[in-house]
PDB file of C-alpha atoms in Angstrom:
ATOM      1  CA  UNK T   1       0.442  11.102  14.181  1.00 47.00           C
ATOM      2  CA  UNK T   2       3.833  10.158  15.633  1.00 53.00           C
ATOM      3  CA  UNK T   3       2.427  10.511  19.168  1.00 50.00           C
ATOM      4  CA  UNK T   4      -0.428   8.134  18.337  1.00 53.00           C
ATOM      5  CA  UNK T   5       1.935   5.690  16.651  1.00 54.00           C
ATOM      6  CA  UNK T   6       4.111   5.541  19.786  1.00 58.00           C
ATOM      7  CA  UNK T   7       1.116   5.371  22.115  1.00 64.00           C
ATOM      8  CA  UNK T   8      -0.677   2.609  20.206  1.00 71.00           C
ATOM      9  CA  UNK T   9       2.457   0.588  19.285  1.00 80.00           C
ATOM     10  CA  UNK T  10       1.525   0.566  15.601  1.00 83.00           C
ATOM     11  CA  UNK T  11       3.192   2.447  12.765  1.00 86.00           C
ATOM     12  CA  UNK T  12       2.917   2.930   9.015  1.00 89.00           C
ATOM     13  CA  UNK T  13       5.868   1.038   7.498  1.00 91.00           C
ATOM     14  CA  UNK T  14       8.587   2.986   5.757  1.00 90.00           C
ATOM     15  CA  UNK T  15       9.434   2.254   2.130  1.00 89.00           C
ATOM     16  CA  UNK T  16      12.521   0.303   3.191  1.00 91.00           C
ATOM     17  CA  UNK T  17      10.391  -1.989   5.385  1.00 91.00           C
ATOM     18  CA  UNK T  18       7.971  -2.613   2.514  1.00 92.00           C
ATOM     19  CA  UNK T  19      10.914  -3.234   0.179  1.00 93.00           C
ATOM     20  CA  UNK T  20      12.146  -5.918   2.598  1.00 94.00           C
ATOM     21  CA  UNK T  21       8.713  -7.569   2.565  1.00 94.00           C
ATOM     22  CA  UNK T  22       8.613  -7.452  -1.246  1.00 95.00           C
ATOM     23  CA  UNK T  23      12.128  -8.880  -1.581  1.00 96.00           C
ATOM     24  CA  UNK T  24      11.300 -11.719   0.836  1.00 96.00           C
ATOM     25  CA  UNK T  25       8.346 -12.611  -1.409  1.00 96.00           C
ATOM     26  CA  UNK T  26      10.440 -12.983  -4.558  1.00 96.00           C
ATOM     27  CA  UNK T  27      10.770  -9.360  -5.681  1.00 95.00           C
ATOM     28  CA  UNK T  28       8.424  -6.780  -7.143  1.00 94.00           C
ATOM     29  CA  UNK T  29       7.471  -8.893 -10.193  1.00 95.00           C
ATOM     30  CA  UNK T  30       5.988 -11.689  -8.032  1.00 95.00           C
ATOM     31  CA  UNK T  31       5.115 -10.225  -4.644  1.00 95.00           C
ATOM     32  CA  UNK T  32       1.795  -8.649  -5.653  1.00 95.00           C
ATOM     33  CA  UNK T  33       0.071 -11.987  -6.261  1.00 95.00           C
ATOM     34  CA  UNK T  34       1.451 -13.360  -2.961  1.00 96.00           C
ATOM     35  CA  UNK T  35       0.053 -10.345  -1.079  1.00 95.00           C
ATOM     36  CA  UNK T  36      -3.449 -10.395  -2.613  1.00 95.00           C
ATOM     37  CA  UNK T  37      -6.314 -11.916  -0.674  1.00 93.00           C
ATOM     38  CA  UNK T  38      -7.734 -14.823  -2.654  1.00 90.00           C
ATOM     39  CA  UNK T  39     -11.227 -15.150  -1.220  1.00 84.00           C
ATOM     40  CA  UNK T  40     -14.334 -15.167  -3.387  1.00 82.00           C
ATOM     41  CA  UNK T  41     -15.689 -11.890  -4.763  1.00 86.00           C
ATOM     42  CA  UNK T  42     -12.588  -9.866  -3.908  1.00 92.00           C
ATOM     43  CA  UNK T  43     -10.625  -9.152  -7.080  1.00 95.00           C
ATOM     44  CA  UNK T  44     -12.140  -8.829 -10.541  1.00 94.00           C
ATOM     45  CA  UNK T  45     -10.923 -11.416 -13.075  1.00 92.00           C
ATOM     46  CA  UNK T  46      -8.371 -12.096 -14.264  1.00 91.00           C
ATOM     47  CA  UNK T  47      -6.970 -12.681 -10.823  1.00 90.00           C
ATOM     48  CA  UNK T  48      -3.881 -14.652  -9.880  1.00 90.00           C
ATOM     49  CA  UNK T  49      -3.989 -14.134  -6.097  1.00 93.00           C
ATOM     50  CA  UNK T  50      -2.350 -16.772  -3.919  1.00 93.00           C
ATOM     51  CA  UNK T  51      -2.181 -14.957  -0.550  1.00 92.00           C
ATOM     52  CA  UNK T  52       0.961 -16.955   0.257  1.00 93.00           C
ATOM     53  CA  UNK T  53       2.048 -14.191   2.621  1.00 93.00           C
ATOM     54  CA  UNK T  54      -1.200 -13.964   4.658  1.00 89.00           C
ATOM     55  CA  UNK T  55      -1.059 -10.190   4.049  1.00 91.00           C
ATOM     56  CA  UNK T  56      -4.553 -10.257   2.464  1.00 92.00           C
ATOM     57  CA  UNK T  57      -4.338  -7.159   0.277  1.00 94.00           C
ATOM     58  CA  UNK T  58      -7.890  -6.130  -0.603  1.00 95.00           C
ATOM     59  CA  UNK T  59      -8.870  -4.299  -3.823  1.00 95.00           C
ATOM     60  CA  UNK T  60      -9.955  -1.032  -2.219  1.00 94.00           C
ATOM     61  CA  UNK T  61      -9.065   1.248  -5.127  1.00 94.00           C
ATOM     62  CA  UNK T  62      -8.464   4.924  -4.398  1.00 94.00           C
ATOM     63  CA  UNK T  63     -10.390   8.098  -3.658  1.00 94.00           C
ATOM     64  CA  UNK T  64      -9.390  11.333  -5.364  1.00 89.00           C
ATOM     65  CA  UNK T  65     -11.285  14.546  -6.116  1.00 86.00           C
ATOM     66  CA  UNK T  66     -14.528  13.214  -4.596  1.00 90.00           C
ATOM     67  CA  UNK T  67     -14.511  10.081  -6.717  1.00 93.00           C
ATOM     68  CA  UNK T  68     -13.767   6.417  -6.002  1.00 93.00           C
ATOM     69  CA  UNK T  69     -11.909   4.482  -8.680  1.00 93.00           C
ATOM     70  CA  UNK T  70     -10.500   1.014  -9.341  1.00 94.00           C
ATOM     71  CA  UNK T  71     -12.454  -0.804  -6.611  1.00 94.00           C
ATOM     72  CA  UNK T  72     -12.111  -4.597  -7.111  1.00 94.00           C
ATOM     73  CA  UNK T  73      -9.291  -3.993  -9.601  1.00 95.00           C
ATOM     74  CA  UNK T  74      -6.473  -2.274  -7.726  1.00 95.00           C
ATOM     75  CA  UNK T  75      -5.237  -1.503  -4.280  1.00 95.00           C
ATOM     76  CA  UNK T  76      -2.970   1.343  -3.294  1.00 94.00           C
ATOM     77  CA  UNK T  77      -1.443   1.791   0.129  1.00 92.00           C
ATOM     78  CA  UNK T  78       0.778   4.420   1.677  1.00 90.00           C
ATOM     79  CA  UNK T  79       4.203   3.969   3.117  1.00 90.00           C
ATOM     80  CA  UNK T  80       5.438   6.276   5.841  1.00 85.00           C
ATOM     81  CA  UNK T  81       8.166   7.611   3.540  1.00 85.00           C
ATOM     82  CA  UNK T  82       8.010  11.008   1.950  1.00 78.00           C
ATOM     83  CA  UNK T  83       9.027  11.847  -1.591  1.00 67.00           C
ATOM     84  CA  UNK T  84      12.058  10.546  -3.428  1.00 59.00           C
ATOM     85  CA  UNK T  85      13.114  14.002  -4.546  1.00 59.00           C
ATOM     86  CA  UNK T  86      12.600  17.658  -3.686  1.00 58.00           C
ATOM     87  CA  UNK T  87      10.489  18.557  -6.726  1.00 62.00           C
ATOM     88  CA  UNK T  88       7.188  17.927  -4.930  1.00 65.00           C
ATOM     89  CA  UNK T  89       7.048  18.536  -1.171  1.00 66.00           C
ATOM     90  CA  UNK T  90       3.590  16.905  -0.997  1.00 70.00           C
ATOM     91  CA  UNK T  91       4.540  13.573  -2.527  1.00 76.00           C
ATOM     92  CA  UNK T  92       4.703  10.302  -0.581  1.00 82.00           C
ATOM     93  CA  UNK T  93       5.661   6.765  -1.537  1.00 86.00           C
ATOM     94  CA  UNK T  94       2.800   4.376  -2.155  1.00 90.00           C
ATOM     95  CA  UNK T  95       2.483   0.891  -3.583  1.00 93.00           C
ATOM     96  CA  UNK T  96       0.023  -0.473  -6.151  1.00 93.00           C
ATOM     97  CA  UNK T  97      -1.241  -4.018  -6.802  1.00 94.00           C
ATOM     98  CA  UNK T  98      -3.671  -4.824  -9.630  1.00 95.00           C
ATOM     99  CA  UNK T  99      -6.071  -7.707 -10.248  1.00 94.00           C
ATOM    100  CA  UNK T 100      -4.423  -8.779 -13.499  1.00 92.00           C
ATOM    101  CA  UNK T 101      -0.736  -8.652 -12.571  1.00 92.00           C
ATOM    102  CA  UNK T 102       1.583 -10.478 -10.182  1.00 93.00           C
ATOM    103  CA  UNK T 103       3.674  -7.347  -9.576  1.00 94.00           C
ATOM    104  CA  UNK T 104       3.669  -4.697  -6.885  1.00 94.00           C
ATOM    105  CA  UNK T 105       4.727  -1.245  -8.073  1.00 92.00           C
ATOM    106  CA  UNK T 106       6.162   1.582  -5.986  1.00 89.00           C
ATOM    107  CA  UNK T 107       5.046   5.065  -6.962  1.00 87.00           C
ATOM    108  CA  UNK T 108       4.925   8.611  -5.668  1.00 85.00           C
ATOM    109  CA  UNK T 109       1.491  10.106  -5.190  1.00 85.00           C
ATOM    110  CA  UNK T 110       0.238  13.430  -3.932  1.00 81.00           C
ATOM    111  CA  UNK T 111      -1.028  13.346  -0.355  1.00 79.00           C
ATOM    112  CA  UNK T 112      -4.482  14.425  -1.577  1.00 83.00           C
ATOM    113  CA  UNK T 113      -5.206  10.840  -2.669  1.00 88.00           C
ATOM    114  CA  UNK T 114      -7.041   8.709  -0.144  1.00 91.00           C
ATOM    115  CA  UNK T 115      -5.384   5.304  -0.097  1.00 93.00           C
ATOM    116  CA  UNK T 116      -5.358   2.301   2.188  1.00 93.00           C
ATOM    117  CA  UNK T 117      -2.902   2.005   5.068  1.00 90.00           C
ATOM    118  CA  UNK T 118      -1.340  -1.188   6.388  1.00 90.00           C
ATOM    119  CA  UNK T 119       0.241  -0.770   9.810  1.00 88.00           C
ATOM    120  CA  UNK T 120       2.843  -2.919  11.518  1.00 87.00           C
ATOM    121  CA  UNK T 121       3.139  -3.542  15.234  1.00 84.00           C
ATOM    122  CA  UNK T 122       6.197  -1.977  16.840  1.00 79.00           C
ATOM    123  CA  UNK T 123       8.520  -4.232  18.783  1.00 75.00           C
ATOM    124  CA  UNK T 124       8.451  -3.643  22.571  1.00 68.00           C
ATOM    125  CA  UNK T 125      11.183  -1.299  23.789  1.00 63.00           C
TER     126      UNK T 125
END
């Protein structure tokens, strides 16, 4: 993956980069609503999306154990950062936004979950 990231000039943001984005949008209690796309038929009600950031988070839900869940209600996306601690070597940082909350929540999930990915363009070297 690192070879492709270098070759294509895109990368999965690390937790610290996502934390910077969240902090610039007013912190974790407010950033979720500013990241959510606010077009019609995206998020189930109640929805407080403003899309002030132009990030356009879409409610893609998750896929785990051959089952989709939370479509139109939640979005989860990976960071490029591995676990917070050594207890689970297969855990990575992810972030969750829900239809009914303004917050964005960081959480560790097992790599077996299929979540969305938001890439950022690398700066030219």
